[in-house]
Short mmCIF file of C-alpha atoms (C1' of nucleotides) in Angstrom, two decimals:
data_model
loop_
_atom_site.label_atom_id
_atom_site.label_comp_id
_atom_site.label_asym_id
_atom_site.label_seq_id
_atom_site.Cartn_x
_atom_site.Cartn_y
_atom_site.Cartn_z
CA MET A 1 -4.92 -6.33 -36.65
CA PRO A 2 -6.76 -4.68 -33.77
CA PRO A 3 -4.55 -3.16 -31.09
CA MET A 4 -3.80 -5.29 -28.09
CA PRO A 5 -6.18 -4.51 -25.27
CA THR A 6 -4.63 -2.70 -22.35
CA TYR A 7 -5.43 -3.76 -18.85
CA GLN A 8 -5.55 -1.68 -15.74
CA ARG A 9 -5.70 -2.77 -12.17
CA PRO A 10 -9.18 -2.36 -10.67
CA ARG A 11 -9.84 0.96 -9.03
CA GLY A 12 -8.49 1.28 -5.55
CA THR A 13 -6.07 -1.67 -5.83
CA ARG A 14 -2.30 -1.57 -6.07
CA ASP A 15 0.57 -3.64 -7.31
CA LEU A 16 3.17 -3.97 -4.61
CA LEU A 17 6.40 -3.83 -6.59
CA PRO A 18 9.44 -5.59 -5.11
CA ASP A 19 10.63 -2.66 -2.98
CA GLU A 20 7.19 -2.10 -1.55
CA ALA A 21 6.39 -5.79 -1.19
CA ALA A 22 9.64 -6.24 0.73
CA ALA A 23 8.71 -3.34 2.99
CA MET A 24 5.30 -4.87 3.66
CA ASP A 25 6.93 -8.20 4.47
CA ALA A 26 9.28 -6.48 6.89
CA LEU A 27 6.39 -4.66 8.52
CA GLN A 28 4.42 -7.87 8.85
CA ALA A 29 7.36 -9.66 10.42
CA VAL A 30 7.65 -6.90 13.04
CA VAL A 31 3.95 -6.77 13.87
CA GLN A 32 3.49 -10.52 13.90
CA ALA A 33 6.52 -11.17 16.09
CA ARG A 34 5.22 -8.58 18.54
CA ALA A 35 1.79 -10.22 18.55
CA LEU A 36 3.38 -13.58 19.34
CA ARG A 37 5.36 -11.96 22.16
CA TYR A 38 2.06 -10.71 23.58
CA GLY A 39 0.58 -14.20 23.34
CA TYR A 40 -1.64 -13.61 20.33
CA PRO A 41 -1.15 -16.43 17.79
CA ARG A 42 -2.01 -15.77 14.19
CA ILE A 43 -5.33 -16.80 12.70
CA SER A 44 -6.10 -16.63 9.00
CA THR A 45 -9.66 -16.65 7.72
CA PRO A 46 -10.90 -16.76 4.10
CA ILE A 47 -11.02 -13.65 1.98
CA ILE A 48 -14.63 -14.53 1.14
CA GLU A 49 -17.35 -15.05 3.70
CA ASN A 50 -21.08 -15.42 3.71
CA ARG A 51 -22.62 -12.00 3.55
CA GLU A 52 -24.63 -12.72 6.68
CA VAL A 53 -21.46 -12.91 8.78
CA PHE A 54 -20.98 -9.20 8.35
CA VAL A 55 -24.64 -8.23 8.21
CA LYS A 56 -25.05 -9.89 11.60
CA GLY A 57 -21.64 -8.98 12.94
CA VAL A 58 -20.99 -5.45 11.75
CA GLY A 59 -24.60 -4.38 11.63
CA GLU A 60 -27.14 -3.81 8.94
CA GLY A 61 -27.17 -0.06 9.43
CA SER A 62 -23.42 0.37 9.13
CA ASP A 63 -21.98 1.97 6.02
CA ILE A 64 -19.74 -1.01 5.43
CA VAL A 65 -22.63 -3.40 5.10
CA GLY A 66 -24.89 -0.78 3.61
CA TYR A 67 -22.94 -0.04 0.47
CA GLU A 68 -19.25 -0.88 0.76
CA MET A 69 -19.31 -4.67 0.50
CA TYR A 70 -18.25 -6.50 -2.63
CA GLU A 71 -20.60 -9.28 -3.69
CA VAL A 72 -18.97 -12.45 -4.92
CA GLY A 73 -20.92 -14.80 -7.15
CA GLN A 74 -20.27 -17.99 -9.01
CA ARG A 75 -22.58 -19.42 -11.63
CA GLY A 76 -25.42 -17.29 -10.38
CA GLU A 77 -24.98 -18.37 -6.78
CA GLY A 78 -24.56 -15.31 -4.62
CA GLY A 79 -24.44 -14.61 -0.94
CA LEU A 80 -20.66 -14.41 -0.65
CA THR A 81 -18.80 -11.19 -0.01
CA LEU A 82 -15.20 -10.03 0.09
CA ARG A 83 -14.24 -9.60 3.74
CA PRO A 84 -14.59 -5.89 4.66
CA GLU A 85 -13.20 -6.20 8.19
CA GLY A 86 -11.63 -8.77 10.44
CA THR A 87 -13.51 -9.05 13.71
CA ALA A 88 -16.76 -10.59 12.47
CA ALA A 89 -14.80 -13.15 10.42
CA VAL A 90 -12.69 -14.10 13.42
CA VAL A 91 -15.81 -14.53 15.56
CA ARG A 92 -17.28 -16.80 12.89
CA ALA A 93 -14.10 -18.89 12.87
CA LEU A 94 -14.03 -18.96 16.67
CA LEU A 95 -17.54 -20.38 16.85
CA GLU A 96 -17.36 -22.69 13.83
CA ASN A 97 -14.20 -24.36 15.12
CA GLY A 98 -15.41 -24.57 18.69
CA LEU A 99 -12.54 -22.44 19.91
CA HIS A 100 -14.88 -20.58 22.25
CA LYS A 101 -14.65 -23.67 24.44
CA SER A 102 -10.89 -23.40 24.80
CA PRO A 103 -9.26 -21.90 27.88
CA GLN A 104 -10.04 -18.23 28.24
CA PRO A 105 -9.09 -15.61 27.42
CA ILE A 106 -8.75 -16.65 23.79
CA ARG A 107 -6.42 -14.46 21.79
CA PHE A 108 -5.81 -14.03 18.06
CA PHE A 109 -3.66 -11.95 15.77
CA TYR A 110 -4.41 -11.45 12.09
CA TRP A 111 -2.82 -9.75 9.10
CA GLU A 112 -5.12 -9.91 6.13
CA PRO A 113 -6.33 -7.98 3.09
CA MET A 114 -9.73 -6.34 3.45
CA PHE A 115 -12.06 -4.99 0.75
CA ARG A 116 -14.38 -2.02 0.81
CA GLY A 117 -16.08 -0.43 -2.17
CA GLN A 118 -15.29 3.14 -1.25
CA ARG A 119 -13.82 6.00 -3.26
CA PRO A 120 -10.02 5.70 -3.22
CA GLN A 121 -8.21 8.62 -1.67
CA LEU A 122 -5.05 9.42 0.21
CA MET A 123 -4.08 6.18 2.02
CA ARG A 124 -7.51 4.75 1.40
CA PHE A 125 -7.90 1.83 -0.95
CA ARG A 126 -10.49 -0.73 -1.95
CA GLN A 127 -8.10 -3.54 -1.15
CA PHE A 128 -6.05 -2.75 1.91
CA TRP A 129 -4.33 -4.65 4.68
CA GLN A 130 -5.12 -4.67 8.35
CA TRP A 131 -3.35 -6.15 11.29
CA GLY A 132 -5.56 -6.89 14.23
CA LEU A 133 -5.79 -8.33 17.71
CA GLU A 134 -8.84 -9.97 19.22
CA CYS A 135 -9.22 -11.08 22.82
CA PHE A 136 -12.28 -13.10 23.83
CA GLY A 137 -13.49 -13.89 27.32
CA ALA A 138 -11.65 -11.16 29.17
CA PRO A 139 -14.18 -8.68 30.58
CA GLU A 140 -11.43 -6.91 32.53
CA ALA A 141 -10.36 -3.40 31.56
CA ALA A 142 -6.84 -4.80 31.53
CA ALA A 143 -7.59 -6.46 28.19
CA ASP A 144 -8.62 -3.12 26.70
CA VAL A 145 -5.48 -1.56 28.08
CA GLU A 146 -3.36 -4.37 26.69
CA ILE A 147 -4.44 -4.00 23.09
CA ILE A 148 -3.86 -0.25 23.28
CA ASP A 149 -0.49 -0.89 24.87
CA PHE A 150 0.28 -3.28 22.04
CA ALA A 151 -0.35 -0.64 19.39
CA ASN A 152 1.51 1.96 21.40
CA GLY A 153 4.49 -0.36 21.76
CA LEU A 154 4.37 -1.29 18.11
CA PHE A 155 4.54 2.32 17.05
CA ALA A 156 7.42 2.95 19.41
CA GLU A 157 9.23 -0.10 18.03
CA VAL A 158 9.00 1.02 14.40
CA GLY A 159 9.75 4.64 15.22
CA PHE A 160 6.33 6.04 14.44
CA THR A 161 5.56 9.06 16.58
CA ALA A 162 3.16 11.31 14.66
CA PHE A 163 -0.03 10.09 16.30
CA GLU A 164 -2.39 10.83 19.13
CA LEU A 165 -4.51 8.38 21.11
CA GLU A 166 -8.18 9.16 21.58
CA ILE A 167 -10.43 7.04 23.77
CA ASN A 168 -14.01 7.07 24.89
CA THR A 169 -16.65 4.80 26.37
CA ILE A 170 -19.99 4.23 24.74
CA GLY A 171 -21.49 2.11 27.51
CA ASP A 172 -22.58 -1.47 27.77
CA GLU A 173 -25.56 -2.77 25.83
CA PRO A 174 -28.32 -1.66 28.24
CA CYS A 175 -26.78 1.79 28.68
CA GLN A 176 -26.27 2.12 24.96
CA ALA A 177 -29.92 1.32 24.41
CA LYS A 178 -30.87 3.97 26.97
CA LEU A 179 -28.55 6.48 25.36
CA LYS A 180 -29.83 5.74 21.90
CA THR A 181 -33.36 6.34 23.10
CA ALA A 182 -32.37 9.59 24.81
CA LEU A 183 -30.44 10.76 21.77
CA GLY A 184 -33.22 9.68 19.46
CA GLU A 185 -35.74 11.74 21.38
CA TYR A 186 -33.42 14.73 21.54
CA PHE A 187 -32.45 14.70 17.88
CA ALA A 188 -36.03 14.06 16.82
CA LYS A 189 -36.93 17.37 18.42
CA HIS A 190 -34.25 19.11 16.34
CA ARG A 191 -34.70 16.95 13.27
CA ASP A 192 -35.43 19.82 10.87
CA ALA A 193 -32.20 21.60 11.74
CA LEU A 194 -30.03 18.56 11.15
CA SER A 195 -28.23 17.69 7.94
CA ALA A 196 -29.84 15.17 5.63
CA GLN A 197 -27.31 12.51 6.56
CA SER A 198 -27.88 12.99 10.27
CA GLN A 199 -31.64 12.98 9.82
CA ARG A 200 -31.37 9.51 8.37
CA ARG A 201 -29.17 8.38 11.24
CA VAL A 202 -31.61 9.55 13.86
CA ASP A 203 -33.67 6.53 12.88
CA THR A 204 -30.97 3.99 12.04
CA ASN A 205 -28.42 4.70 14.75
CA ALA A 206 -28.72 7.92 16.71
CA LEU A 207 -25.27 7.37 18.20
CA ARG A 208 -23.65 8.01 14.86
CA VAL A 209 -25.10 11.51 14.69
CA LEU A 210 -22.50 12.46 17.30
CA ASP A 211 -19.86 11.71 14.69
CA SER A 212 -21.16 14.31 12.24
CA LYS A 213 -18.79 17.06 11.17
CA GLU A 214 -21.50 19.30 9.73
CA PRO A 215 -21.38 22.69 11.48
CA GLN A 216 -25.16 22.80 11.67
CA ASP A 217 -25.13 19.45 13.44
CA ARG A 218 -22.28 20.35 15.78
CA GLU A 219 -24.40 23.04 17.39
CA ILE A 220 -27.21 20.65 18.15
CA ILE A 221 -24.83 17.92 19.24
CA ALA A 222 -23.34 20.31 21.80
CA GLY A 223 -26.67 20.31 23.65
CA ALA A 224 -27.36 16.59 23.27
CA PRO A 225 -27.59 14.21 26.22
CA LYS A 226 -24.08 13.23 27.22
CA LEU A 227 -22.95 9.66 27.28
CA THR A 228 -21.83 10.21 30.83
CA ASP A 229 -25.38 11.18 31.84
CA VAL A 230 -26.73 7.70 31.20
CA LEU A 231 -23.68 5.56 31.90
CA CYS A 232 -24.19 3.00 34.62
CA ASP A 233 -21.73 2.73 37.49
CA GLU A 234 -20.14 -0.42 36.08
CA ASP A 235 -19.40 1.37 32.81
CA LYS A 236 -17.88 4.32 34.62
CA LYS A 237 -15.78 2.04 36.76
CA HIS A 238 -14.63 0.06 33.72
CA PHE A 239 -13.65 3.21 31.84
CA ALA A 240 -11.88 4.59 34.90
CA GLU A 241 -9.87 1.38 35.08
CA VAL A 242 -8.93 1.70 31.43
CA GLN A 243 -7.72 5.26 31.97
CA ASP A 244 -5.93 4.30 35.13
CA GLY A 245 -4.15 1.48 33.33
CA LEU A 246 -3.04 3.71 30.49
CA THR A 247 -1.81 6.36 32.87
CA ARG A 248 0.21 3.89 34.89
CA LEU A 249 1.80 2.55 31.72
CA GLY A 250 2.75 6.06 30.73
CA ILE A 251 0.59 6.01 27.59
CA ALA A 252 -0.66 9.47 26.65
CA TYR A 253 -4.32 9.64 25.71
CA LYS A 254 -7.12 12.09 25.25
CA VAL A 255 -10.73 11.40 26.20
CA VAL A 256 -12.93 12.50 23.33
CA ASP A 257 -16.53 12.15 24.41
CA THR A 258 -17.89 12.35 20.87
CA LEU A 259 -15.71 9.48 19.62
CA VAL A 260 -18.02 6.88 18.12
CA ARG A 261 -17.05 4.04 15.85
CA GLY A 262 -18.62 3.28 12.51
CA LEU A 263 -19.23 -0.37 13.33
CA ASP A 264 -22.33 -1.24 15.30
CA TYR A 265 -20.87 -3.93 17.55
CA TYR A 266 -18.87 -1.81 19.98
CA THR A 267 -19.63 -1.52 23.68
CA ARG A 268 -17.82 0.40 26.39
CA THR A 269 -14.24 1.20 25.39
CA VAL A 270 -13.48 2.60 21.97
CA SER A 271 -10.11 3.93 20.88
CA GLU A 272 -8.45 5.52 17.89
CA PHE A 273 -4.83 6.28 17.08
CA VAL A 274 -5.06 9.35 14.84
CA LEU A 275 -2.36 10.77 12.58
CA THR A 276 -1.10 14.20 13.60
CA ASP A 277 1.09 15.08 10.61
CA PRO A 278 -0.50 18.23 9.15
CA GLU A 279 0.01 16.75 5.68
CA TYR A 280 -2.50 14.06 6.62
CA ARG A 281 -4.95 16.18 8.56
CA LYS A 282 -6.27 18.22 5.67
CA GLY A 283 -9.18 15.90 5.08
CA GLY A 284 -10.01 15.25 8.72
CA ASP A 285 -8.77 12.52 10.98
CA ILE A 286 -7.04 9.48 9.57
CA ALA A 287 -6.77 6.58 11.99
CA VAL A 288 -3.70 4.36 11.91
CA ALA A 289 -5.33 1.96 14.35
CA ALA A 290 -8.70 1.75 15.99
CA GLY A 291 -10.51 -0.66 18.20
CA GLY A 292 -12.81 -1.28 21.06
CA ARG A 293 -14.80 -3.70 23.10
CA TYR A 294 -17.62 -5.78 21.64
CA ASP A 295 -19.19 -7.70 24.48
CA GLY A 296 -22.40 -8.62 22.71
CA LEU A 297 -20.99 -9.67 19.38
CA VAL A 298 -20.27 -13.36 20.00
CA ARG A 299 -23.75 -13.88 21.40
CA ARG A 300 -25.37 -12.02 18.51
CA MET A 301 -23.55 -14.27 16.09
CA GLY A 302 -25.02 -17.35 17.69
CA GLY A 303 -22.40 -18.11 20.32
CA PRO A 304 -22.26 -17.98 24.09
CA ASP A 305 -22.23 -14.75 26.04
CA LEU A 306 -18.51 -14.20 25.54
CA THR A 307 -16.94 -10.78 25.90
CA GLY A 308 -14.45 -9.46 23.40
CA THR A 309 -12.11 -6.58 22.82
CA GLY A 310 -9.85 -5.89 19.90
CA ILE A 311 -7.99 -3.46 17.74
CA ALA A 312 -7.21 -3.21 14.04
CA GLY A 313 -4.53 -1.17 12.36
CA GLY A 314 -4.20 0.05 8.81
CA VAL A 315 -1.02 -1.41 7.39
CA ASP A 316 -0.99 0.98 4.46
CA VAL A 317 -1.60 3.97 6.67
CA LEU A 318 1.26 2.96 8.95
CA TYR A 319 3.52 2.31 5.97
CA TYR A 320 2.91 5.70 4.38
CA ALA A 321 3.05 7.51 7.70
CA LEU A 322 6.42 5.90 8.38
CA LYS A 323 7.68 6.94 4.97
CA GLN A 324 6.43 10.46 5.62
CA GLN A 325 8.51 10.42 8.77
CA GLY A 326 11.54 9.30 6.79
CA VAL A 327 11.72 5.83 8.30
CA THR A 328 13.31 3.29 5.97
CA VAL A 329 11.09 0.26 6.15
CA ALA A 330 13.22 -2.38 4.41
CA ARG A 331 16.40 -2.83 2.52
CA GLU A 332 16.30 -3.11 -1.25
CA PRO A 333 15.45 -6.65 -2.25
CA ARG A 334 18.43 -7.07 -4.56
CA ALA A 335 21.04 -9.79 -4.75
CA ASP A 336 24.35 -8.90 -3.11
CA VAL A 337 26.40 -11.24 -5.27
CA TYR A 338 26.48 -11.67 -9.04
CA VAL A 339 28.13 -14.62 -10.74
CA VAL A 340 29.61 -13.71 -14.13
CA SER A 341 31.80 -15.63 -16.53
CA GLY A 342 34.20 -15.16 -19.38
CA GLN A 343 33.06 -18.38 -20.99
CA PRO A 344 29.83 -18.88 -22.92
CA ASP A 345 27.51 -21.83 -22.33
CA ASP A 346 28.72 -22.62 -18.84
CA PHE A 347 25.49 -22.00 -16.96
CA ALA A 348 25.89 -25.20 -14.94
CA ASP A 349 29.34 -24.06 -13.79
CA ARG A 350 28.02 -20.65 -12.80
CA THR A 351 25.23 -22.34 -10.87
CA GLN A 352 27.68 -24.59 -9.10
CA ILE A 353 29.45 -21.48 -7.87
CA ALA A 354 26.22 -19.72 -6.93
CA ASN A 355 24.50 -22.56 -5.08
CA PRO A 356 26.98 -23.10 -2.23
CA LEU A 357 26.86 -19.33 -1.64
CA ARG A 358 23.07 -19.45 -1.64
CA GLU A 359 23.04 -22.37 0.76
CA ALA A 360 25.40 -20.44 3.01
CA GLY A 361 22.86 -17.59 3.19
CA PHE A 362 24.07 -15.06 0.63
CA THR A 363 21.78 -13.57 -2.00
CA VAL A 364 23.20 -14.55 -5.36
CA ALA A 365 22.05 -13.90 -8.92
CA ILE A 366 23.60 -15.31 -12.09
CA ASP A 367 24.31 -13.57 -15.37
CA TYR A 368 23.12 -16.08 -17.95
CA SER A 369 24.57 -14.36 -20.98
CA ALA A 370 27.58 -14.83 -23.21
CA ARG A 371 28.10 -11.08 -23.33
CA PRO A 372 31.59 -9.64 -22.93
CA LEU A 373 32.72 -9.62 -19.32
CA GLU A 374 32.64 -5.85 -19.41
CA ARG A 375 28.91 -5.92 -20.06
CA GLN A 376 28.27 -8.57 -17.46
CA LEU A 377 30.02 -6.53 -14.79
CA GLU A 378 28.16 -3.44 -15.85
CA SER A 379 24.93 -5.39 -15.59
CA ALA A 380 25.88 -6.72 -12.14
CA ILE A 381 26.39 -3.17 -10.90
CA LYS A 382 23.11 -2.01 -12.40
CA HIS A 383 21.36 -4.85 -10.61
CA GLY A 384 22.73 -3.56 -7.35
CA ALA A 385 25.27 -6.30 -6.69
CA ARG A 386 28.17 -5.49 -4.39
CA ILE A 387 30.31 -8.50 -5.19
CA ALA A 388 31.04 -10.20 -8.51
CA VAL A 389 32.30 -13.75 -8.60
CA ILE A 390 34.09 -14.20 -11.90
CA ARG A 391 34.89 -17.51 -13.51
CA GLY A 392 36.20 -18.53 -16.91
CA THR A 393 39.05 -16.10 -17.29
CA ALA A 394 42.75 -16.83 -17.57
CA GLU A 395 43.33 -15.88 -13.93
CA ALA A 396 40.39 -17.90 -12.74
CA ALA A 397 41.40 -21.27 -14.13
CA GLY A 398 42.04 -24.60 -12.54
CA GLY A 399 39.51 -24.49 -9.72
CA ASN A 400 39.98 -20.81 -8.96
CA VAL A 401 37.53 -17.93 -9.23
CA ILE A 402 37.87 -14.20 -8.72
CA VAL A 403 35.92 -12.50 -5.95
CA ARG A 404 35.70 -8.85 -6.85
CA ASP A 405 34.39 -6.06 -4.61
CA LEU A 406 32.51 -3.84 -7.06
CA GLY A 407 32.52 -0.85 -4.76
CA LYS A 408 36.19 -0.88 -3.78
CA LYS A 409 37.31 -2.20 -7.17
CA GLU A 410 39.50 -4.74 -5.45
CA GLN A 411 39.64 -8.43 -6.18
CA ARG A 412 41.26 -11.62 -5.07
CA VAL A 413 41.77 -14.94 -6.78
CA THR A 414 40.28 -17.61 -4.56
CA ARG A 415 40.11 -21.39 -4.49
CA LEU A 416 36.61 -22.54 -5.30
CA ALA A 417 36.40 -24.15 -1.86
CA ALA A 418 37.08 -20.80 -0.18
CA VAL A 419 34.54 -18.68 -2.08
CA VAL A 420 31.98 -18.73 0.71
CA THR A 421 34.55 -17.45 3.20
CA GLU A 422 35.90 -14.81 0.83
CA VAL A 423 32.44 -13.49 -0.09
CA GLY A 424 31.59 -13.41 3.60
CA ARG A 425 34.36 -10.85 4.11
CA HIS A 426 32.44 -8.35 2.00
CA VAL A 427 28.68 -8.91 2.30
CA PRO A 428 26.43 -10.19 5.07
CA LYS A 429 24.49 -13.43 5.07
CA ARG A 430 20.73 -13.04 5.11
CA PRO A 431 18.65 -14.71 7.77
CA ARG A 432 17.32 -18.08 6.70
CA PRO A 433 13.83 -19.08 7.76
CA THR A 434 13.52 -22.58 9.13
CA LEU A 435 10.66 -25.03 9.35
CA LEU A 436 11.66 -26.50 12.67
CA LYS A 437 12.80 -24.96 15.89
CA PRO A 438 16.52 -25.37 16.42
CA PRO A 439 17.23 -27.71 19.33
CA THR A 440 17.22 -25.77 22.55
CA ASN A 441 19.67 -26.26 25.34
CA PRO A 442 17.88 -26.08 28.68
CA ASP A 443 21.08 -24.90 30.31
CA ASP A 444 20.89 -21.67 28.29
CA HIS A 445 17.99 -20.45 30.37
CA GLU A 446 19.07 -17.83 32.82
CA PRO A 447 16.17 -16.69 34.97
CA GLY A 448 16.32 -13.06 35.94
CA ALA A 449 19.17 -12.32 33.60
CA ALA A 450 17.13 -10.04 31.39
CA GLY A 451 17.25 -7.12 33.79
CA GLU A 452 14.86 -5.46 36.17
CA ALA A 453 11.24 -4.80 35.44
CA PRO A 454 10.46 -1.22 34.36
CA PHE A 455 9.64 1.12 37.18
CA LEU A 456 5.94 1.91 37.33
CA THR A 457 4.33 4.67 39.34
CA ASP A 458 1.39 3.63 41.44
CA PRO A 459 -0.77 6.46 42.79
CA ARG A 460 -1.86 4.19 45.61
CA ASP A 461 1.63 4.16 47.03
"C1'" G B 1 -21.86 6.44 -4.35
"C1'" C B 2 -21.81 12.35 -5.60
"C1'" G B 3 -18.79 16.66 -7.26
"C1'" G B 4 -14.06 19.22 -9.10
"C1'" C B 5 -9.16 18.68 -11.46
"C1'" U B 6 -6.11 15.48 -14.39
"C1'" A B 7 -4.14 11.49 -18.07
"C1'" U B 8 1.91 12.21 -23.91
"C1'" G B 9 7.50 5.89 -24.41
"C1'" G B 10 9.26 2.25 -18.42
"C1'" U B 11 10.23 7.50 -15.83
"C1'" G B 12 10.20 12.96 -16.19
"C1'" U B 13 8.74 16.45 -19.68
"C1'" A B 14 7.82 19.56 -24.75
"C1'" A B 15 4.69 20.49 -29.06
"C1'" U B 16 -0.76 28.27 -30.33
"C1'" G B 17 -5.98 22.64 -34.30
"C1'" G B 18 -0.85 21.56 -38.89
"C1'" C B 19 6.13 16.72 -39.25
"C1'" A B 20 4.81 13.82 -31.70
"C1'" G B 21 10.52 16.16 -29.87
"C1'" C B 22 14.01 16.12 -25.64
"C1'" A B 23 16.31 13.93 -21.20
"C1'" C B 24 16.83 9.70 -18.18
"C1'" U B 25 16.14 4.40 -18.21
"C1'" G B 26 16.57 -0.04 -21.28
"C1'" A B 27 18.97 -3.11 -25.46
"C1'" U B 28 23.16 -3.83 -28.84
"C1'" G B 29 28.02 -2.65 -30.26
"C1'" G B 30 32.82 0.04 -29.58
"C1'" U B 31 38.48 -6.61 -32.02
"C1'" U B 32 37.76 -12.94 -26.04
"C1'" G B 33 36.86 -9.01 -22.48
"C1'" U B 34 37.50 -6.12 -15.40
"C1'" G B 35 32.59 -2.42 -14.88
"C1'" G B 36 28.65 2.59 -13.49
"C1'" A B 37 31.99 7.39 -17.77
"C1'" C B 38 32.14 8.35 -23.10
"C1'" C B 39 30.70 7.41 -28.38
"C1'" A B 40 27.43 5.10 -32.00
"C1'" U B 41 23.02 2.54 -33.20
"C1'" C B 42 18.30 0.79 -31.71
"C1'" C B 43 13.53 -0.27 -28.89
"C1'" A B 44 9.56 2.36 -26.93
"C1'" G B 45 4.36 7.06 -26.36
"C1'" U B 46 -0.64 10.85 -27.18
"C1'" A B 47 -5.17 5.81 -21.41
"C1'" G B 48 -9.67 3.47 -24.35
"C1'" C B 49 -14.01 4.23 -27.68
"C1'" A B 50 -16.74 7.56 -30.58
"C1'" G B 51 -17.52 12.56 -32.61
"C1'" U B 52 -16.35 17.73 -34.72
"C1'" U B 53 -12.63 19.10 -38.59
"C1'" C B 54 -9.38 19.30 -44.94
"C1'" G B 55 -6.43 18.06 -40.62
"C1'" A B 56 -6.98 16.33 -33.34
"C1'" A B 57 -2.15 14.82 -28.34
"C1'" A B 58 -4.86 19.51 -28.22
"C1'" C B 59 -11.95 20.76 -29.15
"C1'" U B 60 -16.72 17.67 -27.63
"C1'" G B 61 -19.11 13.19 -25.50
"C1'" C B 62 -18.75 8.51 -23.12
"C1'" U B 63 -15.53 4.85 -20.60
"C1'" U B 64 -11.38 3.66 -17.48
"C1'" A B 65 -7.84 5.21 -13.88
"C1'" G B 66 -5.35 8.79 -10.50
"C1'" C B 67 -5.49 13.13 -7.26
"C1'" C B 68 -8.61 16.50 -4.29
"C1'" G B 69 -13.35 17.57 -1.74
"C1'" C B 70 -18.02 15.13 0.25
"C1'" C B 71 -19.63 10.59 2.44
"C1'" C B 72 -17.21 7.12 5.24
"C1'" C B 73 -13.11 4.57 7.12
"C1'" A B 74 -7.71 1.33 8.64
#
RNA sequence: GCGGCUAUGGUGUAAUGGCAGCACUGAUGGUUGUGGACCAUCCAGUAGCAGUUCGAAACUGCUUAGCCGCCCCA
């Protein structure tokens, strides 16, 4: 007989085992609840899209579209691709569903897996998750400030501190065109001294040359036309407003005038939250969130002239960075209570003990076996249970069970009807999700009871 | 996508080209029983495919995957 084949997960993908899956769920709950508090409802788009969505949206010359997209085919039909980023997909959904005609600004939150065919490395995978915010129809700098404030507040909420905020402006579309021309002319003059990669970019997107880390390029870049040289007054004013907003909110930032994003659709504000832990800086900057404004994108994708600004964060990056900082992301997903029995073949009875506890909100697992009680208790402990509910022994007869605290090694014989109360003395109930809102009592609303607004400094005072 | 390093039970590790061993974990049992200990027994491995060799976990090639660097990015 030939050996069984062994299977491996595809390169750059991961299995989220229960501990990690629980941590991801907890992280999602935190981010999503915050997004809702900011007024960004969740949108969920397909994992597959037509290739053109990203070619048009992200840009033909970008690395993502150039060589990182997964092609999806069925029966020889091609043209589909695994979603490599969120914004273009959200714009497609916005236009296809006519949401661009809804009251503006139009806001969305997403939390979705993304796929890029890149070499896996530290905190970099081929399937990874991103959370993101998109805000359409708000040309004001306030919208740019808000999404940065969101990320900043999120990181504060989860206790993540090892980051630095970098921002820049890359001008509106006309200015960007001017800058690209100026840079193109400048770099063309120094073409021979540039690295091979940069030489290619001179023609495809001269802006990206600024991003090069090659020492030979850095020298030339130092003498290149500055973004600020060609920025129009509106761009300068917009960027000043962004900086002013951040300052007044007490958000620390650094203007990095060479900061350029890898996606072609950005205009004006761009931002990156970069990890500062030296452990993660060995291979250059790793961004835990990054975003910017994309005022021309909706129009380019066939919609009206609708402005947009957004931010996306790497869930995996945040997760590992939090772990690096020693933050516990979620409790262990184990059952608190174990139902064991001294009688064989009484699964229904064990279940009838477990179910009322489950309905009451406790996490309860059942030992199915007819093993000696000793083994069942040992097993309960190894499964992480804190309480054992024992039935089928001499003490626990006639409608009684034993509730035993496995940590304290104390137990009490309890009427069946009182098990829920007795268990509740030892372990907490877990929150139960509900489908419907609980009825609200209008009398509960107490305007102004939440305290005073935070004190903000205003330089105009 | 390119380059370097790596791959031994579920986990962590040993074996100079010559019997794949140890520890943890897991399972079963230690007289119808109250537990993590202890004792006994058991399950389980050289990533995959070829090659060199009397003989390969070890040497060679290819494949797959991981880590690191490049590229790029969340």
